[in-house]
Short mmCIF file of N, CA, C and O in Angstrom, two decimals:
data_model
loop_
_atom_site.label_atom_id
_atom_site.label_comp_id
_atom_site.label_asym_id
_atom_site.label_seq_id
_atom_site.Cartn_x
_atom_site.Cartn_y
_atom_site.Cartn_z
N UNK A 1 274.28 34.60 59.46
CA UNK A 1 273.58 33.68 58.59
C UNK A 1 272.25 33.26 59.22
O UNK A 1 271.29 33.23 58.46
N UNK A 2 272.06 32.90 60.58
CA UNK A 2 271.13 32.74 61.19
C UNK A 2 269.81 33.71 61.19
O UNK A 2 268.59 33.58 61.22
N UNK A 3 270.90 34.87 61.12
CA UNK A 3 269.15 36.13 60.63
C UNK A 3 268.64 36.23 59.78
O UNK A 3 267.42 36.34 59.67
N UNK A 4 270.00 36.23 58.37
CA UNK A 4 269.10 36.02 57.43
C UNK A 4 268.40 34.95 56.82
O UNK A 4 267.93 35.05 55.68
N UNK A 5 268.33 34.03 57.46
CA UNK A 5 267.83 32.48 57.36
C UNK A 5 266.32 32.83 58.29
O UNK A 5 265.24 32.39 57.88
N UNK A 6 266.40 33.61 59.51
CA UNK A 6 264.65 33.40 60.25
C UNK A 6 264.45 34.57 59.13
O UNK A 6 263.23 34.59 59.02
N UNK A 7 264.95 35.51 58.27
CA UNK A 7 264.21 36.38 57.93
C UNK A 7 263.36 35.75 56.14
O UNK A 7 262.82 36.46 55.29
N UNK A 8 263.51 34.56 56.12
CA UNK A 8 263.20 34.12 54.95
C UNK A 8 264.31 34.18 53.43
O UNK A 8 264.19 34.11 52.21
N UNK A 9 265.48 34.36 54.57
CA UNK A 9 266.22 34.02 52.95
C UNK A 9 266.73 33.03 53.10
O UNK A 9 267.05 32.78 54.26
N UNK A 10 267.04 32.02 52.01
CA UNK A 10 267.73 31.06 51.38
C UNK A 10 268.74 31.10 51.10
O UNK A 10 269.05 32.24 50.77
N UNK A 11 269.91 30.10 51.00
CA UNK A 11 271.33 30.27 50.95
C UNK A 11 271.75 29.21 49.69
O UNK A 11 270.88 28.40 49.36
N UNK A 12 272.66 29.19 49.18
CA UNK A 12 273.02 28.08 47.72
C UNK A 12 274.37 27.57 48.61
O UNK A 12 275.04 26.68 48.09
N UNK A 13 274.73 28.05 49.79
CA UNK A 13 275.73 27.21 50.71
C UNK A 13 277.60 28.03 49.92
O UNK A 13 278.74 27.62 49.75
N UNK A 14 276.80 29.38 49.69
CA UNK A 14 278.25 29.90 49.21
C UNK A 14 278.70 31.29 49.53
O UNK A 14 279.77 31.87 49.36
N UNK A 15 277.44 31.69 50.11
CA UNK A 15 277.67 33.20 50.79
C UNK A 15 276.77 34.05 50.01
O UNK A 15 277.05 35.24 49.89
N UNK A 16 275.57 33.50 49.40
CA UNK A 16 274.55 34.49 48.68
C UNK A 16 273.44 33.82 48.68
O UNK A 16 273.14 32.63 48.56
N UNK A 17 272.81 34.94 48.86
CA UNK A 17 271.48 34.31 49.35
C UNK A 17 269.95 35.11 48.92
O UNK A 17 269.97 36.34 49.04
N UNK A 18 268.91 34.61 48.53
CA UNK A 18 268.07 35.12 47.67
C UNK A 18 266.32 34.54 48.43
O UNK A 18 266.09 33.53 49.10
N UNK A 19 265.37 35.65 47.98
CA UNK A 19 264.24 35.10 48.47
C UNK A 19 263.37 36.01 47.52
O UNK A 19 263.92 36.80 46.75
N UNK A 20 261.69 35.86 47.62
CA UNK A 20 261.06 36.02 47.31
C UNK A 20 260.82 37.65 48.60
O UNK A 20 260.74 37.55 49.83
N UNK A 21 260.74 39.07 47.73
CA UNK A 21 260.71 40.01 48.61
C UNK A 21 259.76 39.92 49.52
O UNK A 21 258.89 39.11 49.20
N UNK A 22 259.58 40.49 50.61
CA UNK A 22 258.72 39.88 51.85
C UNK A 22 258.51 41.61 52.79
O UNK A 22 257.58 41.91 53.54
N UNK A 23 259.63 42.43 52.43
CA UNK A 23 259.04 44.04 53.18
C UNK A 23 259.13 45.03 51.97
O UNK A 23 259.42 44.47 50.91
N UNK A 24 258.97 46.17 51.93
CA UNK A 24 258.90 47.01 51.75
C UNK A 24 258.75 46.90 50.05
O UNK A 24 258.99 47.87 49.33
N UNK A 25 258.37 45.72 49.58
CA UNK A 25 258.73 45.79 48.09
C UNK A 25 257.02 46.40 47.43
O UNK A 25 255.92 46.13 47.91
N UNK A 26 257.28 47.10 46.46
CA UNK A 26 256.46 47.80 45.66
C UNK A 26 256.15 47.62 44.52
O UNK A 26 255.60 48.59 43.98
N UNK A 27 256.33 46.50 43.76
CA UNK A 27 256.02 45.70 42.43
C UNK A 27 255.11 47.00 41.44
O UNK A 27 254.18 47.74 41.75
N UNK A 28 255.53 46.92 40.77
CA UNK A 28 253.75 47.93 39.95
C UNK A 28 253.00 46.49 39.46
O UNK A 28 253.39 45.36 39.16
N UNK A 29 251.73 47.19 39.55
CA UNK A 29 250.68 46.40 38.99
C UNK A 29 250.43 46.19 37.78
O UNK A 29 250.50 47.07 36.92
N UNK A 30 250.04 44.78 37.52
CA UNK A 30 249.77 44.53 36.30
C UNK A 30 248.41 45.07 35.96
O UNK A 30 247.65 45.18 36.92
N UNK A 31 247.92 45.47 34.67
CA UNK A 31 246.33 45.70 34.81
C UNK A 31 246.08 44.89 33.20
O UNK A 31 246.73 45.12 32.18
N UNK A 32 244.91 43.87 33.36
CA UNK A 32 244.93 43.06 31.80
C UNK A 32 245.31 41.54 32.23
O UNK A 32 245.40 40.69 31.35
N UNK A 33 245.45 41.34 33.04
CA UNK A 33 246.10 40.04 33.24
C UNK A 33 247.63 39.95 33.64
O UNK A 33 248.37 40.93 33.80
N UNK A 34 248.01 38.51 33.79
CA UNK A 34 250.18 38.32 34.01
C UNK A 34 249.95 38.87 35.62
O UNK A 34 248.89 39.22 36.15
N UNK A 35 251.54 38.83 36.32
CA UNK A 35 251.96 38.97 37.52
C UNK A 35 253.24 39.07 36.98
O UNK A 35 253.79 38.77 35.92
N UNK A 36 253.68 39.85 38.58
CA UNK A 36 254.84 40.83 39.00
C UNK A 36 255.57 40.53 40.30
O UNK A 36 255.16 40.78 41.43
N UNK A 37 256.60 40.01 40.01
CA UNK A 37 256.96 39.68 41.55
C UNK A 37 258.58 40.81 41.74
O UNK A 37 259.18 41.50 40.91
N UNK A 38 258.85 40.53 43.35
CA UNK A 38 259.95 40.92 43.37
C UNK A 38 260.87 40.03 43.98
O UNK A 38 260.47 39.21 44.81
N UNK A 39 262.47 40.13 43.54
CA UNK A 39 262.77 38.66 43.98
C UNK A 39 264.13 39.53 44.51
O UNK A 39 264.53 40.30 43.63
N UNK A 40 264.86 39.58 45.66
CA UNK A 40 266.11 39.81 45.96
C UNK A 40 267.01 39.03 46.31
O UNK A 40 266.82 38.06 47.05
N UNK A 41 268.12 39.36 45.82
CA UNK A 41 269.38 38.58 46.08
C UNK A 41 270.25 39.34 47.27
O UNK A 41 270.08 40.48 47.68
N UNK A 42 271.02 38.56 47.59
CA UNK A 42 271.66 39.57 48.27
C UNK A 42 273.69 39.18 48.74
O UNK A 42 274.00 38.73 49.84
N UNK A 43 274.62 39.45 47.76
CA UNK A 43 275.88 38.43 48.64
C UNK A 43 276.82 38.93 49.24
O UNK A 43 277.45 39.90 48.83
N UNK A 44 277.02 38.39 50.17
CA UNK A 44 277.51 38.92 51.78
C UNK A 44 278.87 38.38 51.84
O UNK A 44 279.80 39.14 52.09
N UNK A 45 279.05 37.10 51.63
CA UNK A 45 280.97 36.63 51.85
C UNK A 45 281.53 36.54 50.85
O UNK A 45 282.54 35.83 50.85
N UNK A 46 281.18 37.12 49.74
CA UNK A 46 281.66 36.96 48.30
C UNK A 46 280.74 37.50 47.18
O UNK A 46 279.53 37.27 47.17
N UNK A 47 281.45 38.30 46.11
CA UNK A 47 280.83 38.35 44.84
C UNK A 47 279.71 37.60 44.28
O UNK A 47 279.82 36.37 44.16
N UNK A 48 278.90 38.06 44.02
CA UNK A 48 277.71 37.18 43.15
C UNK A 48 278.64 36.50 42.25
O UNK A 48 279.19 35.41 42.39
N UNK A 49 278.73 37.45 41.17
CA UNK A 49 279.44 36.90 40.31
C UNK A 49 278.26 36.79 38.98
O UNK A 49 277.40 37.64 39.17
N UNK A 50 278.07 36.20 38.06
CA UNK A 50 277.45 35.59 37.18
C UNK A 50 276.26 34.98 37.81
O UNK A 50 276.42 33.78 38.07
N UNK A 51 274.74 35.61 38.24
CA UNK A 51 273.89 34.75 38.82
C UNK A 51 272.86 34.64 37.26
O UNK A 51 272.74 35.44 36.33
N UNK A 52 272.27 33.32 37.49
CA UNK A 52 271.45 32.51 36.73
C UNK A 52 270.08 32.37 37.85
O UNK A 52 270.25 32.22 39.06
N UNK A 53 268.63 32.47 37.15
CA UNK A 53 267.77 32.30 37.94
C UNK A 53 266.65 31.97 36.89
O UNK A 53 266.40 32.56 35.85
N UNK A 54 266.10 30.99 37.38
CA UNK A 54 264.88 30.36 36.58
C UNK A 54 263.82 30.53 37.11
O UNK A 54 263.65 30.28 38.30
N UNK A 55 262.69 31.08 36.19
CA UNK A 55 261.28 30.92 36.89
C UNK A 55 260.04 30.33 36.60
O UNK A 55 259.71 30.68 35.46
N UNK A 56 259.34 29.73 37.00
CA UNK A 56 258.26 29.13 36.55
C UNK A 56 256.94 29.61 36.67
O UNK A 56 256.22 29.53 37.67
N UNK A 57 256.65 30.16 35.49
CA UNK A 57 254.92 30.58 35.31
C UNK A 57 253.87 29.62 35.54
O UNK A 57 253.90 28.58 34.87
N UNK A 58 252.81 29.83 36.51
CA UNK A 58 251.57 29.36 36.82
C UNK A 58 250.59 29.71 36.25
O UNK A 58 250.52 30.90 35.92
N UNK A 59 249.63 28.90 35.97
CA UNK A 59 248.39 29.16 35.63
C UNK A 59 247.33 29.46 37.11
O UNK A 59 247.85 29.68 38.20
N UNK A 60 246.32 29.42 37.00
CA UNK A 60 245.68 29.32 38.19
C UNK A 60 245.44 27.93 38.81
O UNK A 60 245.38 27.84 40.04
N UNK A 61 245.30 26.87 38.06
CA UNK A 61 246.12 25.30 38.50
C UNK A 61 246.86 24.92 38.89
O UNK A 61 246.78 23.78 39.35
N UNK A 62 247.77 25.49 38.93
CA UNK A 62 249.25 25.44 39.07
C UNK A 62 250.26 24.17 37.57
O UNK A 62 251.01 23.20 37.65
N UNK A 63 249.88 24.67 36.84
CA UNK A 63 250.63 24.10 35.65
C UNK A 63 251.50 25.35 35.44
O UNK A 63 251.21 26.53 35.65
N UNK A 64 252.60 24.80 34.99
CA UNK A 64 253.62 25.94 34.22
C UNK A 64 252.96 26.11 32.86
O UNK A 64 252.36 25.19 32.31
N UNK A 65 253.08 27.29 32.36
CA UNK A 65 253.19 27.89 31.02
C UNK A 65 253.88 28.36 30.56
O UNK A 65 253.81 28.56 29.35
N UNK A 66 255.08 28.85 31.44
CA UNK A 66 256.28 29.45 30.80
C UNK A 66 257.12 29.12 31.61
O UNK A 66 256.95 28.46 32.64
N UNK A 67 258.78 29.89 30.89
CA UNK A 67 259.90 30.02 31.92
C UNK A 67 260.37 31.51 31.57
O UNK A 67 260.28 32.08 30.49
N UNK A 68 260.75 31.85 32.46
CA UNK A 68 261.31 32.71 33.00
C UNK A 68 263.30 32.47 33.09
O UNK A 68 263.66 31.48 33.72
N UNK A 69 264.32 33.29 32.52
CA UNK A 69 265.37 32.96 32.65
C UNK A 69 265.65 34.12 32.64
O UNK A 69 265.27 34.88 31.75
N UNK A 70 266.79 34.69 34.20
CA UNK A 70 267.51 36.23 34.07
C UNK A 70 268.75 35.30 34.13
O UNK A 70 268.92 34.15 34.53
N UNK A 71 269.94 36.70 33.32
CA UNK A 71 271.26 36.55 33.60
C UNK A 71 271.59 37.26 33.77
O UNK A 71 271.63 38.20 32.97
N UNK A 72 272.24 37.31 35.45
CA UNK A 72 272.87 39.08 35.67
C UNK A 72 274.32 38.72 36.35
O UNK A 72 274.82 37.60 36.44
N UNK A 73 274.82 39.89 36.78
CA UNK A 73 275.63 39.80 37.59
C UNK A 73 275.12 40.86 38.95
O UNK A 73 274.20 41.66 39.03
N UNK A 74 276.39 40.36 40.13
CA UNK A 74 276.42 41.03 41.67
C UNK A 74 277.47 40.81 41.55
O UNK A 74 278.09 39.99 40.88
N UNK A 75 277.87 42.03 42.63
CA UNK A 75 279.07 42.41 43.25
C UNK A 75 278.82 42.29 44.90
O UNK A 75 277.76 42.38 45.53
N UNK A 76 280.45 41.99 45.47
CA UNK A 76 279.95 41.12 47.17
C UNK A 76 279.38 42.84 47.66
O UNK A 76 279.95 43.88 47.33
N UNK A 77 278.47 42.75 48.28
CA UNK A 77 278.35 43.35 49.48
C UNK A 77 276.86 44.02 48.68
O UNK A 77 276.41 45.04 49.19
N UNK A 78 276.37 43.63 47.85
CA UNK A 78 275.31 44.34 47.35
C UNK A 78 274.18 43.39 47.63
O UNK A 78 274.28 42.18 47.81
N UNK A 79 273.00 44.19 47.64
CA UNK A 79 271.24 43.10 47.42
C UNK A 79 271.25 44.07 46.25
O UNK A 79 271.87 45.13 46.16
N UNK A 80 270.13 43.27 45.01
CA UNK A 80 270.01 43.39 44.07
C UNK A 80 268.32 43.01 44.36
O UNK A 80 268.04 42.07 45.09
N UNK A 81 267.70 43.50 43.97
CA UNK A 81 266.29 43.55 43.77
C UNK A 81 266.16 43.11 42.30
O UNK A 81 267.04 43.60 41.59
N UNK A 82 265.04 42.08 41.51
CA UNK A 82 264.67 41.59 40.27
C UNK A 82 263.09 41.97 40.37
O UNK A 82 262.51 41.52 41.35
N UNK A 83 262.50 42.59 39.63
CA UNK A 83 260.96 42.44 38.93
C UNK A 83 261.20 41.21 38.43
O UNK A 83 262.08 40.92 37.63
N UNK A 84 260.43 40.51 38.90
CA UNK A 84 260.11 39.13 37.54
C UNK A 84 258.39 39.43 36.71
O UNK A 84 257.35 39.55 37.36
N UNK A 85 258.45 39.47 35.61
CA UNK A 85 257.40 39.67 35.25
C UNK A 85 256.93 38.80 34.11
O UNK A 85 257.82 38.36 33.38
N UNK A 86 255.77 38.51 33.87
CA UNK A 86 254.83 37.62 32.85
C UNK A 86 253.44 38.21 32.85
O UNK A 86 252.56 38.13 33.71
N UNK A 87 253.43 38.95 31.40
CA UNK A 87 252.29 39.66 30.91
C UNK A 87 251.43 38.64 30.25
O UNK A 87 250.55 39.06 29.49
N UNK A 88 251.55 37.26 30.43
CA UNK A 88 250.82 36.11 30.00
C UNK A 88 248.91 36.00 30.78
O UNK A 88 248.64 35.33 31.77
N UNK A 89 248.15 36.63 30.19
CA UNK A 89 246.76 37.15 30.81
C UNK A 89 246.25 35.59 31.56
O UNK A 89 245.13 35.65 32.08
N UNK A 90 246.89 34.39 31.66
CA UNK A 90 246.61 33.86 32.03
C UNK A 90 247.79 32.79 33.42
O UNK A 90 247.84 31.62 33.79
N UNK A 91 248.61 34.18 33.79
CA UNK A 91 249.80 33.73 34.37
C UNK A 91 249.03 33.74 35.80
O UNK A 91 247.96 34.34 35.71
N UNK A 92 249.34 33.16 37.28
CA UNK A 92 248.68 33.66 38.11
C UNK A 92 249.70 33.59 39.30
O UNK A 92 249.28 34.16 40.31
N UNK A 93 250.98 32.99 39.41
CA UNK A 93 251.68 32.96 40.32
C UNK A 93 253.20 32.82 39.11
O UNK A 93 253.33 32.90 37.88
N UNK A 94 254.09 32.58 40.22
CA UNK A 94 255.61 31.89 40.27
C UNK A 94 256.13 31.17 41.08
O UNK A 94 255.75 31.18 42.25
N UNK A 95 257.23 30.28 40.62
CA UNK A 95 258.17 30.10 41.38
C UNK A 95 259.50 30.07 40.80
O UNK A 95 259.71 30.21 39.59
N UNK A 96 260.41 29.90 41.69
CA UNK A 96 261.68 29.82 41.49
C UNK A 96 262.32 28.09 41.27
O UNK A 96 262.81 27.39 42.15
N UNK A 97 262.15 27.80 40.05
CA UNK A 97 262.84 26.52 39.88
C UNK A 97 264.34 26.36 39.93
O UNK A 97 264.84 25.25 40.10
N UNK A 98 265.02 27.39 39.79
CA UNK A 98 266.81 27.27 39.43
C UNK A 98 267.50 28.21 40.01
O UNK A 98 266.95 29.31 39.99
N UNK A 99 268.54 28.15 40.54
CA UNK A 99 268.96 29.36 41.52
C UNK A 99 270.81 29.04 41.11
O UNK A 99 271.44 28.00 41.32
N UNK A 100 271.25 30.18 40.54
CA UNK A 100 273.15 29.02 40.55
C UNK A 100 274.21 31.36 40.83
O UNK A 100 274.08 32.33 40.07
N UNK A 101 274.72 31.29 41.65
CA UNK A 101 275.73 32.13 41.53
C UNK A 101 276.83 32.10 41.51
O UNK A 101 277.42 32.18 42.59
N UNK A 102 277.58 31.98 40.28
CA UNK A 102 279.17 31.84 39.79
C UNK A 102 279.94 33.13 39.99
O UNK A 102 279.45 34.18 39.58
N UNK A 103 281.29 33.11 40.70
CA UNK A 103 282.37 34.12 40.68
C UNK A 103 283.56 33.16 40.70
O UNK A 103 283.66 32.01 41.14
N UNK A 104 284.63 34.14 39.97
CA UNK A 104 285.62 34.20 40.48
C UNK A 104 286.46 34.66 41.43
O UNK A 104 286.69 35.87 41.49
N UNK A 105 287.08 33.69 42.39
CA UNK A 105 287.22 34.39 43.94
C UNK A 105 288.33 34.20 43.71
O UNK A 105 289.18 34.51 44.53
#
């Protein structure tokens, strides 16, 4: 837990843990306006299960303009890579407002 904590991931305190991609990620480019991120999950002592993830569209102010909502599932022992994307010509960042991974264990 300690590694993947200096390596920039985040934990919800249940055995899965998610960050904003940071190596090797390859997004395609937007061309026209909007942004592209990549976001990985990854759960290690248990099933994802049912993950929920919220995102918040930026302007170049930093005001939201949109949200962003995936619903997926994971299985334990997998990372899951997400494109988050907003073709909004006036989107200029993200963040991650909501983070929740449900299983049955």
């Amino acid at each position: 837990m300690q590694l993947l904590s200096a390596q920039g991931w985040r934990h919800d305190g249940t055995g899965v843990f998610y960050r904003w991609c940071q190596e090797s990620c390859h997004a395609p480019q937007l061309y026209g306006g909007g942004v592209i991120k990549a976001f990985d999950v990854k759960c290690v002592d248990r099933p994802c299960g049912d993950i929920t993830m919220r995102f918040d569209v930026l302007n170049a102010k930093g005001e939201v303009i949109d949200q962003l909502v995936f619903n997926e599932a994971g299985l334990q022992g997998e990372t899951r890579r997400f494109l988050i994307e907003s073709q909004k010509p006036e989107a200029a960042s993200m963040e991650l407002s909501e983070f929740s991974a449900r299983a049955k264990v």
